[in-house]
XYZ file of C-alpha atoms in Angstrom:
391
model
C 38.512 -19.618 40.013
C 36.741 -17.018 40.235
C 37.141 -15.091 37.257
C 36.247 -18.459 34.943
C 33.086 -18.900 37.212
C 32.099 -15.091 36.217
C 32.483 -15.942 32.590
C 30.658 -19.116 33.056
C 27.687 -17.609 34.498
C 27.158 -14.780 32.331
C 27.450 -17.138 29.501
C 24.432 -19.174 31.310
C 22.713 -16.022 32.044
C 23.177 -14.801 28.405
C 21.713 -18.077 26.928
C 18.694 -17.741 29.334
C 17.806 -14.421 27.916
C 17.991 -15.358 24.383
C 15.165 -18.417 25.325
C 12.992 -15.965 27.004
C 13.010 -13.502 24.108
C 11.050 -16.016 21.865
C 10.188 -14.907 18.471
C 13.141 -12.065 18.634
C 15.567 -15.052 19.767
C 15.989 -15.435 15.346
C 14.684 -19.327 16.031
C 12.249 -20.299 13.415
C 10.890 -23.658 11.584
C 11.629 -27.091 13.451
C 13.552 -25.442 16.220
C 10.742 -22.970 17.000
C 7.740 -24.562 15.608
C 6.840 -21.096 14.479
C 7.372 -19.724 10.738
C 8.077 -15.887 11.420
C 7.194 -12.886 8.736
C 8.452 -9.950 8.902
C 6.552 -6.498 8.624
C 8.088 -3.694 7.974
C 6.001 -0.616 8.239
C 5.257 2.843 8.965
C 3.935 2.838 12.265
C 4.582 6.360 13.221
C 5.619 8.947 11.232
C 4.167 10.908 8.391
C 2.006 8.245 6.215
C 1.524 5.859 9.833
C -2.063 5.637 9.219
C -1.030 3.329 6.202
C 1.249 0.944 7.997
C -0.653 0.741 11.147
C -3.651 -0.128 9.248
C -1.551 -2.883 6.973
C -0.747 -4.587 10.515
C -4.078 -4.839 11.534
C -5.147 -6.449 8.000
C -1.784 -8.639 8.340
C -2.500 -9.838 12.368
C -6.035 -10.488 11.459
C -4.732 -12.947 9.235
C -2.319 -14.197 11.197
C -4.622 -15.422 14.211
C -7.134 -17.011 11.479
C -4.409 -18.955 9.792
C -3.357 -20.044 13.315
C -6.967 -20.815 14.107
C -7.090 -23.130 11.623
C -4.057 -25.200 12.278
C -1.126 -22.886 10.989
C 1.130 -24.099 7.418
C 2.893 -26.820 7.308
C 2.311 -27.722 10.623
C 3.648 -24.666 12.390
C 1.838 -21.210 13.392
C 2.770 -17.836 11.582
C 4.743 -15.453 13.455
C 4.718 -11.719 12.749
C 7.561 -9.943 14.037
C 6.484 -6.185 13.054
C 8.521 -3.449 13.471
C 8.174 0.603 12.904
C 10.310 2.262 9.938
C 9.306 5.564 11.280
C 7.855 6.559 7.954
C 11.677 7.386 7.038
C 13.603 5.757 4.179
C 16.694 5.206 6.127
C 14.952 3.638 9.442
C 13.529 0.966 6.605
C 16.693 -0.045 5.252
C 17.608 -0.360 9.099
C 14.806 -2.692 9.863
C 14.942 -5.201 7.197
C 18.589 -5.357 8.119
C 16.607 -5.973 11.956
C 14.524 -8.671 10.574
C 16.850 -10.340 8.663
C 18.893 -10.988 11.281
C 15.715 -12.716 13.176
C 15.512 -15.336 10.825
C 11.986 -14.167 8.871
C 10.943 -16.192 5.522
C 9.466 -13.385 4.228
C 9.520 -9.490 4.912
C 5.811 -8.164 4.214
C 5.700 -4.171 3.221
C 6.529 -1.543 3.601
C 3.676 0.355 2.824
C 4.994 3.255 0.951
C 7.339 2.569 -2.547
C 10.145 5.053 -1.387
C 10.501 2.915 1.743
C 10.101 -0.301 -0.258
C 13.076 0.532 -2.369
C 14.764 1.088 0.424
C 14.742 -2.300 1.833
C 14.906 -3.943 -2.179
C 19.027 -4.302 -1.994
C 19.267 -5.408 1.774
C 16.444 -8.734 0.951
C 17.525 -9.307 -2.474
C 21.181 -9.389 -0.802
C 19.711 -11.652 1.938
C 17.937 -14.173 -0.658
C 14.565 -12.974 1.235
C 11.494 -12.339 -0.528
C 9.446 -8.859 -0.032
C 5.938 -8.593 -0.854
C 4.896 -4.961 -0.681
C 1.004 -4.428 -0.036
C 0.801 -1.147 -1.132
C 3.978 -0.216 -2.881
C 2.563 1.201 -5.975
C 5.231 2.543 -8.488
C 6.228 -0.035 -11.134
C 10.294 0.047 -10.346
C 9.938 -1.462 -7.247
C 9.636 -4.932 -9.190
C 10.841 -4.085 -12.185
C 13.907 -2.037 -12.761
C 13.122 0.513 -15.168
C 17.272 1.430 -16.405
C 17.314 -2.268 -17.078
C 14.015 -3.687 -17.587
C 14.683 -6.466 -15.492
C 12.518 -7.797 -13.074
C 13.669 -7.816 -9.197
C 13.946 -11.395 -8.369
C 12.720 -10.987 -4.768
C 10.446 -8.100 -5.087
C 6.613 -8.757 -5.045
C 3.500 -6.781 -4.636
C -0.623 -7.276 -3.608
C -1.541 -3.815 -4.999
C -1.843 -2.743 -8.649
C 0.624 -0.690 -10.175
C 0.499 3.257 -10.621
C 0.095 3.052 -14.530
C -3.110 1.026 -14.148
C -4.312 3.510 -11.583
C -3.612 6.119 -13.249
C -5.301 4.645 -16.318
C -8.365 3.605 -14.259
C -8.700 7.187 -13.119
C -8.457 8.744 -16.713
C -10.780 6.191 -17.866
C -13.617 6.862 -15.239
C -13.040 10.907 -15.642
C -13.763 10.595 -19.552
C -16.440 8.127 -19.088
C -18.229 8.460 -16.201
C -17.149 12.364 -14.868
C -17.693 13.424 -18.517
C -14.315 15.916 -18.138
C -13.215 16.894 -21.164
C -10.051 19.553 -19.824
C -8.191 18.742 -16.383
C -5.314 20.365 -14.358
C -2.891 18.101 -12.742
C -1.246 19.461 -9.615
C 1.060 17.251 -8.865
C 3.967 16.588 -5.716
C 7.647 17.370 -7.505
C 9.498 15.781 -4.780
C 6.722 12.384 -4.922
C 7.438 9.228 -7.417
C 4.125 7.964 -6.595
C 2.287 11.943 -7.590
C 4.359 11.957 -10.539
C 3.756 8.242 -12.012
C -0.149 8.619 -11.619
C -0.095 11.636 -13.018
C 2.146 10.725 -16.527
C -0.204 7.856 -16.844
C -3.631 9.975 -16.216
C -2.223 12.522 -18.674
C -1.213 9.812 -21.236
C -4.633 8.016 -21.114
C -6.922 11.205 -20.659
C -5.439 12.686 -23.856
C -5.787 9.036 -25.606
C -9.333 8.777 -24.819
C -10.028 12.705 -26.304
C -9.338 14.613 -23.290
C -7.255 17.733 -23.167
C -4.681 18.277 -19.796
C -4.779 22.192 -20.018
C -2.018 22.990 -17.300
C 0.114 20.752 -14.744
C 1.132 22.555 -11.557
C 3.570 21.257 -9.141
C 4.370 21.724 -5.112
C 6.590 19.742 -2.779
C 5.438 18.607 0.265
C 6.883 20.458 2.930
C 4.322 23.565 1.420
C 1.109 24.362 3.229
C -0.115 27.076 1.588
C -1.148 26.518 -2.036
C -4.076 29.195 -2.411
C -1.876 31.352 -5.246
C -1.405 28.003 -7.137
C -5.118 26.973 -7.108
C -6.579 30.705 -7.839
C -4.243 30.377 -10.874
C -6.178 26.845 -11.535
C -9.721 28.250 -10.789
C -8.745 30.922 -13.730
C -8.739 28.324 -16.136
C -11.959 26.428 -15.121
C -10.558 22.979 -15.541
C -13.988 20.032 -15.769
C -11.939 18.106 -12.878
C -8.524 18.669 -11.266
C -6.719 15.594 -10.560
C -4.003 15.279 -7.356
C -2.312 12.115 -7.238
C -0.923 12.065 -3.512
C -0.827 11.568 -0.106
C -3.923 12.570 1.780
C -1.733 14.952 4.323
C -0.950 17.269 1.198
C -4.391 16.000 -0.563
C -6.431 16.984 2.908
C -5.044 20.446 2.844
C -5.595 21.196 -1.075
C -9.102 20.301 -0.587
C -9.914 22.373 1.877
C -8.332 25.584 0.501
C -9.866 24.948 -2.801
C -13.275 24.623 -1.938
C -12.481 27.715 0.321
C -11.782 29.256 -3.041
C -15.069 28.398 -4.400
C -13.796 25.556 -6.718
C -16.199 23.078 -6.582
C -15.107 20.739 -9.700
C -14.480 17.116 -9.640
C -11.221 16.309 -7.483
C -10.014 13.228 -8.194
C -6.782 11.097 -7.511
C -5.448 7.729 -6.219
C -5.188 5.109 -3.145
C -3.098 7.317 -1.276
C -6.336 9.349 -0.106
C -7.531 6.337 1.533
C -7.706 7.410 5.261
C -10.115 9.103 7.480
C -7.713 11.550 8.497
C -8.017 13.097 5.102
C -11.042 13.702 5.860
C -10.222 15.294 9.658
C -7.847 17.473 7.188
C -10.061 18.593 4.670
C -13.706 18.394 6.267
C -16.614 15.982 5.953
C -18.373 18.585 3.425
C -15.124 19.685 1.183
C -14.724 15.899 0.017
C -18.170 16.019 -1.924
C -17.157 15.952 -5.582
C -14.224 13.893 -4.304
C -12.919 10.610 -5.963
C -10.211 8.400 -6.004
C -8.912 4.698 -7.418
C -8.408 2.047 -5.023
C -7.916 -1.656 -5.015
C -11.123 -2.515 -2.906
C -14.137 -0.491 -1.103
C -15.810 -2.126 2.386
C -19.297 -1.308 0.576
C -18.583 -3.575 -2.527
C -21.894 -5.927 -2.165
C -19.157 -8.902 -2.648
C -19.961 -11.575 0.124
C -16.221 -12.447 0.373
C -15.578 -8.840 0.993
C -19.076 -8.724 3.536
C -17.048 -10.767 5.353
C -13.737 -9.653 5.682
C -15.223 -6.659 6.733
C -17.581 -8.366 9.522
C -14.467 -10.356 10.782
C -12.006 -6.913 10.876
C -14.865 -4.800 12.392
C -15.568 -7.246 15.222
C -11.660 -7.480 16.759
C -10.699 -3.853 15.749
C -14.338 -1.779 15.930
C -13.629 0.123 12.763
C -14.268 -0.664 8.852
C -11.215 -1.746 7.218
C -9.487 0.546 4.864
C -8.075 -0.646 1.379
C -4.897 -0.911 3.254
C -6.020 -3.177 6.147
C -7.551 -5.561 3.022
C -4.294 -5.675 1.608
C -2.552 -6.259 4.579
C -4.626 -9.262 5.135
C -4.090 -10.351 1.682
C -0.904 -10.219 1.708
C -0.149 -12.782 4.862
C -2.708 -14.754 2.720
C -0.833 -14.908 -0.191
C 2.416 -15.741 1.666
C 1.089 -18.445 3.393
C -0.226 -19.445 0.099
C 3.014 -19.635 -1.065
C 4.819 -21.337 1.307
C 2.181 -24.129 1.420
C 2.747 -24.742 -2.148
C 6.327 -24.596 -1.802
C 6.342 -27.338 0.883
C 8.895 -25.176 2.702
C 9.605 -22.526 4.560
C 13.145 -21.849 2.475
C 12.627 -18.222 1.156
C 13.852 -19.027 -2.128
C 11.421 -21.882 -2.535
C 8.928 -19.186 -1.269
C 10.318 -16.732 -4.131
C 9.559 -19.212 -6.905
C 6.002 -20.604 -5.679
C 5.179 -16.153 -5.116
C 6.078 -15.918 -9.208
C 3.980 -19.031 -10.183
C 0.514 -17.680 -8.366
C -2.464 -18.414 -9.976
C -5.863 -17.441 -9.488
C -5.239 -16.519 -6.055
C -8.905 -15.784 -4.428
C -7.859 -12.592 -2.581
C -10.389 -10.240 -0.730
C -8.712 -7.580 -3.020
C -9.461 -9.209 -6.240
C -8.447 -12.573 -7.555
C -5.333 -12.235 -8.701
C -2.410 -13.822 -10.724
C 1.255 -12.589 -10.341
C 1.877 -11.954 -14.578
C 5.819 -12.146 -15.585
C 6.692 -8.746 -14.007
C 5.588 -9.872 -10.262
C 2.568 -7.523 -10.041
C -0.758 -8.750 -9.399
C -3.305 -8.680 -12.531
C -6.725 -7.868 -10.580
C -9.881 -5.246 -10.705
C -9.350 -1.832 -9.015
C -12.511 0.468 -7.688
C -13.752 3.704 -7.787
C -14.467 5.146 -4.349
C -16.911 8.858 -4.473
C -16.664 10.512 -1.282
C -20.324 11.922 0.100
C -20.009 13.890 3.288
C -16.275 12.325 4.057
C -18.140 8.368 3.985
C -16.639 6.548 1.584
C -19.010 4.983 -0.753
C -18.525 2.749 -3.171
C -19.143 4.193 -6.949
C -17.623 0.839 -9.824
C -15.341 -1.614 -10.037
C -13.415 -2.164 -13.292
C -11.523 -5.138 -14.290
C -8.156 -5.130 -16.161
C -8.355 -5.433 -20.276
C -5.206 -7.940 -20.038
């Protein structure tokens, strides 16, 4: 008797534990009452300052959707967890959240980690909406051409960036020769920088050099002297602002005080901390919103994120926010929380008023929207244009 009484208790023990754990228990809809998303981001790691400012943007949401009564009856849950900033940890954790039952898996924030998780979700029939996953395979496989059924994203894509940024250094930098130094081991550096080159030239421009580095290097005074020989109008680094921070700085310690100008991935104060408040004068970069844009709807994202987290938001904390938005969106018009349903109603968006940009998902499951032009003046961020897409 005793032995069956063991086995009997653990089993009551073990079915205790699983009640207690709540929104990790993998309950969800009618049993739970909740509808749980899942985020997977980079929390710690090399690029955390993206994810962990995504989260904030994506709880914010969150509690005002809840506020307001929750979709279809039932509040949001978001069950975020930390890819490490490490392709393999985010294959790992979609697997994670998968198995607790999410609708949805928001991010990650980064497209090498977003292609990580693409064959686990499409496997699991789950949508993914990256908020920041910029290069155009992650919805659209470029050996193919065919679009990734399950794969969505909030952000623009890298060839309109990269077009945006040639655009506004012809037209509004006046540059009529750049360099492009450009991350060999990056997808993101080297898509923003085929598209810059491709558009710069188009509009009259001449690229005089392209230099490359990887990201592990530190040191890249030999490089830039070899740049500052040529006296390029504007040097353009499409990357990350870890590397971007530490070009900055040794180039204007090199005297090179030319136009510097690249994409969304300098969007964090800590590329400022990297390169110094006065080094980013001169400084610009694409994004897909600025917290100065006089738009009331933005006014008041940015009143609403300052007063529960004390900072501004970044680009990636509005699209973060936007994203639970648009998922909720989705699922209302889907009248269900099935993901597939929630797959279809994603691809039929329409005129979605985002804090981003209003935005319609077009046939290849990227958002058609406005980017900005942010010009950095003693490492503020200040907002410089806005310009809207031609299609």
């Amino acid at each position: 008797m005793k032995k069956p009484w063991s086995v009997v208790t653990a089993l009551l023990l073990g079915s205790a534990l699983l009640t207690a754990c709540g929104s990790g228990s993998g309950t969800t809809g009618a049993e739970s009452g909740t509808i749980n998303l899942g985020a997977n981001l980079e929390l710690s790691g090399q690029v955390s300052a993206y994810g962990s400012s995504a989260k904030d943007g994506m709880q914010l949401a969150v509690d005002e959707i809840n506020q307001a009564g929750g979709v279809l009856g039932k509040k949001l849950n978001l069950i975020a967890l930390d890819n490490q900033s490490d392709t393999t940890q985010s294959t790992t954790i979609a697997q994670k959240l998968i198995e607790q039952k999410v609708v949805a898996i928001l991010g990650p924030a980064t497209t090498g980690n977003t292609m990580a998780e693409l064959n686990v979700a499409t496997d699991a029939k789950i949508p993914i909406i990256t908020p920041t996953g910029t290069a155009a395979k992650i919805t659209v496989d470029p050996n193919t051409g065919k679009v990734n059924e399950y794969a969505f994203r909030t952000c623009f894509i890298d060839p309109f960036q990269g077009t945006v940024g040639a655009d506004f250094a012809r037209k509004d930098l006046n540059a009529k020769t750049a360099v492009l130094y450009v991350a060999q081991d990056s997808d993101y550096a080297k898509g923003l920088a085929d598209a810059f080159k491709k558009e710069f030239e188009k509009q009259g421009g001449k690229v005089i050099d392209s230099e490359q580095y990887t990201s592990t290097d530190s040191d890249f005074r030999v490089t830039l002297t070899r740049i500052k020989s040529m006296n390029p109008d504007l040097l353009y680094i499409p990357n990350y602002y870890q590397d971007v921070g530490k070009i900055i700085k040794q180039a204007r310690e090199l005297g090179m005080n030319q136009p510097i100008l690249g994409g969304d991935g300098y969007d964090s104060d800590t590329l400022v901390q990297i390169a110094g408040a006065k080094n980013t004068n001169n400084v610009f970069f694409t994004n897909h919103y600025s917290s100065d844009d006089p738009d009331q709807k933005i006014q008041d994202f940015v009143k609403k994120f300052q007063a529960k987290y004390n900072r501004k938001p970044d680009g990636f904390a509005a699209l973060g926010y936007d994203t639970v938005r648009l998922v909720a969106d989705a699922i209302k018009r889907a009248g269900s929380t099935d993901p597939v349903k929630i797959k279809d109603a994603l691809a039929q968006t329409k005129n979605f008023d985002a804090v981003t940009g209003t935005m319609s998902i077009d046939a290849q499951h990227n958002p058609v929207k406005a980017a900005v032009v942010i010009e950095m003046k003693d490492g503020k961020q200040v907002f410089r244009t806005k310009i809207q897409p031609t299609t």
